[in-house]
Short mmCIF file of C-alpha atoms in Angstrom, two decimals:
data_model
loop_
_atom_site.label_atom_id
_atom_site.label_comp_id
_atom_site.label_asym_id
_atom_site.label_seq_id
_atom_site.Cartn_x
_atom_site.Cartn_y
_atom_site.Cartn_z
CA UNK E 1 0.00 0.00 0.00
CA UNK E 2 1.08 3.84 -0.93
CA UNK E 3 2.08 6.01 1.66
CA UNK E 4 3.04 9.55 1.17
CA UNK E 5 3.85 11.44 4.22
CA UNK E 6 3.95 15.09 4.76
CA UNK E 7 5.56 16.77 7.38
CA UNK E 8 7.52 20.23 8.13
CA UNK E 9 4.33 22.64 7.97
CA UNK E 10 3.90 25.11 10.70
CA UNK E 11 3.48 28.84 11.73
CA UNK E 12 6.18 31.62 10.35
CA UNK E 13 5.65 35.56 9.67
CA UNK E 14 6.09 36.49 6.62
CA UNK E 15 9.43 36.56 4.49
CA UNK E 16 10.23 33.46 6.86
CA UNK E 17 10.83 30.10 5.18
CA UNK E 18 9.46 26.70 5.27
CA UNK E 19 11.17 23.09 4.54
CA UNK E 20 8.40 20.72 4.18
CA UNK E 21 8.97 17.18 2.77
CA UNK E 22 7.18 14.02 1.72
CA UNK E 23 7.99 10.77 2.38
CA UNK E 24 6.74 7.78 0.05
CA UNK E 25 6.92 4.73 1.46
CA UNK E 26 4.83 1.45 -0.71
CA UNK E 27 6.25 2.23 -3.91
CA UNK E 28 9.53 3.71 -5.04
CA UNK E 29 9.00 7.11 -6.49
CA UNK E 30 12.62 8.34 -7.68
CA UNK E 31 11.55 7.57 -11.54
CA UNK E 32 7.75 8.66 -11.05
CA UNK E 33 6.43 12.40 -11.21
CA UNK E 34 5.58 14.12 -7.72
CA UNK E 35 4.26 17.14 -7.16
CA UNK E 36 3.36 19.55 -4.13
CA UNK E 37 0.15 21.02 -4.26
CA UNK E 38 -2.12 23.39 -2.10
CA UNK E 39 -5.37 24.04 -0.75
CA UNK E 40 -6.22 27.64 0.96
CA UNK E 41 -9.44 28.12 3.31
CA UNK E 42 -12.54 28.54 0.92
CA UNK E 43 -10.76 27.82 -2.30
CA UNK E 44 -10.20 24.88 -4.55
CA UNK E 45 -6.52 22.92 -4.17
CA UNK E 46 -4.25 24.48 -6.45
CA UNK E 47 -0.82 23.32 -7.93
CA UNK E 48 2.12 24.41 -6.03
CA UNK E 49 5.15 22.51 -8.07
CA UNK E 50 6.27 19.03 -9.85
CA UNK E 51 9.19 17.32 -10.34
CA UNK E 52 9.80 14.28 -12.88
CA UNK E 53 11.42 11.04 -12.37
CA UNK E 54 13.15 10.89 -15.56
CA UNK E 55 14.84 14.03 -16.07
CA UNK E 56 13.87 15.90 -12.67
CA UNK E 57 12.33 18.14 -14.75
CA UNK E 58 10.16 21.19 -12.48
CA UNK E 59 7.44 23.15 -12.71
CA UNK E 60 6.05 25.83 -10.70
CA UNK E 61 2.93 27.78 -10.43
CA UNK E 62 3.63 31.59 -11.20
CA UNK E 63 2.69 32.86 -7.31
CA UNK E 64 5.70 30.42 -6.32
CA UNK E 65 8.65 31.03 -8.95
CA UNK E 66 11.54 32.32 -7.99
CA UNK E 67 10.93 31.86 -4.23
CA UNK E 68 10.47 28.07 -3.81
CA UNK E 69 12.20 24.85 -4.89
CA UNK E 70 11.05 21.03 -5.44
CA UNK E 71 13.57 18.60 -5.08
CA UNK E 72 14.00 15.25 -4.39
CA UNK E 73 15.24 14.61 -0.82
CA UNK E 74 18.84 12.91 0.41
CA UNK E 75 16.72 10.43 1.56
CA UNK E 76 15.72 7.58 -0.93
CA UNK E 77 12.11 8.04 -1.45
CA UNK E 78 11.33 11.11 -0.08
CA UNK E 79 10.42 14.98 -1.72
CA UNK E 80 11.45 18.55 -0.84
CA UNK E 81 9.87 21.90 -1.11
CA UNK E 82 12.19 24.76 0.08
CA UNK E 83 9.23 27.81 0.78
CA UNK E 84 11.48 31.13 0.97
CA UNK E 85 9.67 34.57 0.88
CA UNK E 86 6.41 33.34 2.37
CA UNK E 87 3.47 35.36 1.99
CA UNK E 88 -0.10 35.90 4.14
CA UNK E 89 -1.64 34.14 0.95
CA UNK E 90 0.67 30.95 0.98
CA UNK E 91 -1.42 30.09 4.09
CA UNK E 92 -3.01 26.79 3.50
CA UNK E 93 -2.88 22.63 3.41
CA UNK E 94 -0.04 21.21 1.25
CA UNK E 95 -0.67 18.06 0.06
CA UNK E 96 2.19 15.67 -1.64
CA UNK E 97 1.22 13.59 -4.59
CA UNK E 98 2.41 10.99 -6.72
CA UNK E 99 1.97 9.42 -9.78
CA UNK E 100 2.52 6.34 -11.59
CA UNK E 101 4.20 7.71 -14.78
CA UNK E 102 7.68 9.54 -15.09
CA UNK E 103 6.08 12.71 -15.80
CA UNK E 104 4.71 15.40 -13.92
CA UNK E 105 3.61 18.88 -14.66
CA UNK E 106 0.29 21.03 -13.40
CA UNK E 107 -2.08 19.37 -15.75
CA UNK E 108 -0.69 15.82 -14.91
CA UNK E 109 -3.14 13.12 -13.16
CA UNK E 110 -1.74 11.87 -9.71
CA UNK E 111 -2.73 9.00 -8.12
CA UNK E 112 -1.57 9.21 -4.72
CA UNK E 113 -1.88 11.69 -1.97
CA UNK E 114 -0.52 12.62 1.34
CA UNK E 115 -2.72 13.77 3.93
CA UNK E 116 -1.39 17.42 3.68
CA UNK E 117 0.26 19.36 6.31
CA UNK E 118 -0.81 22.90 7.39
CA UNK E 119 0.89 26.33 6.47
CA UNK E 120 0.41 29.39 8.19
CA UNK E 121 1.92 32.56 7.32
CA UNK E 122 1.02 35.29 9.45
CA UNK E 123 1.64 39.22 8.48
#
């Protein structure tokens, strides 16, 4: 069974910086697309960055370039996103995801998801 496991959210002011990370356990993910993606209060979950197995190839939404990175982690298995600059409207649930082809951009299908951890950015 698929396990992806976020962790690393929490409260900051803003211009502070975030680590969070995912950890996949189940299935091995280093050649399969992942991606980071976010849900604020009232709104629909949004894309926040992917990275592909094959060529580590990343995307990011707009509201994120240039302040935040995906990577894979040191750790076998496991996902990165480096949050620098945070804003008042990063605030929400990030949720890791997974998918079972190489891969992965914003319109990509995933078919595993973390339970999300909780970002808070205050002013």
């Amino acid at each position: 069974q698929v396990q992806l496991v976020e962790s690393g959210g929490g409260l900051v002011q803003a211009g502070g910086s975030l680590r969070l990370s995912c950890a996949a356990s189940g299935r091995t993910f280093i050649r399969y697309g992942m991606a980071w993606f976010r849900q604020a209060p009232g709104k629909e979950r949004e894309f926040v960055a992917s990275i592909s197995g094959s060529d580590s190839r990343t995307y990011y939404a707009d509201s994120v370039k240039d302040r935040w990175t995906i990577s894979r982690g040191t750790v076998l298995n496991t996902m990165t996103l480096q949050m620098n600059s945070l804003k008042p409207e990063d605030t929400g649930v990030y949720y890791c995801a997974g998918r079972r082809l190489s891969a992965a951009g914003p319109e990509s299908l995933y078919d595993y998801w973390g339970q999300g951890t909780q970002v808070t950015v205050s002013s």
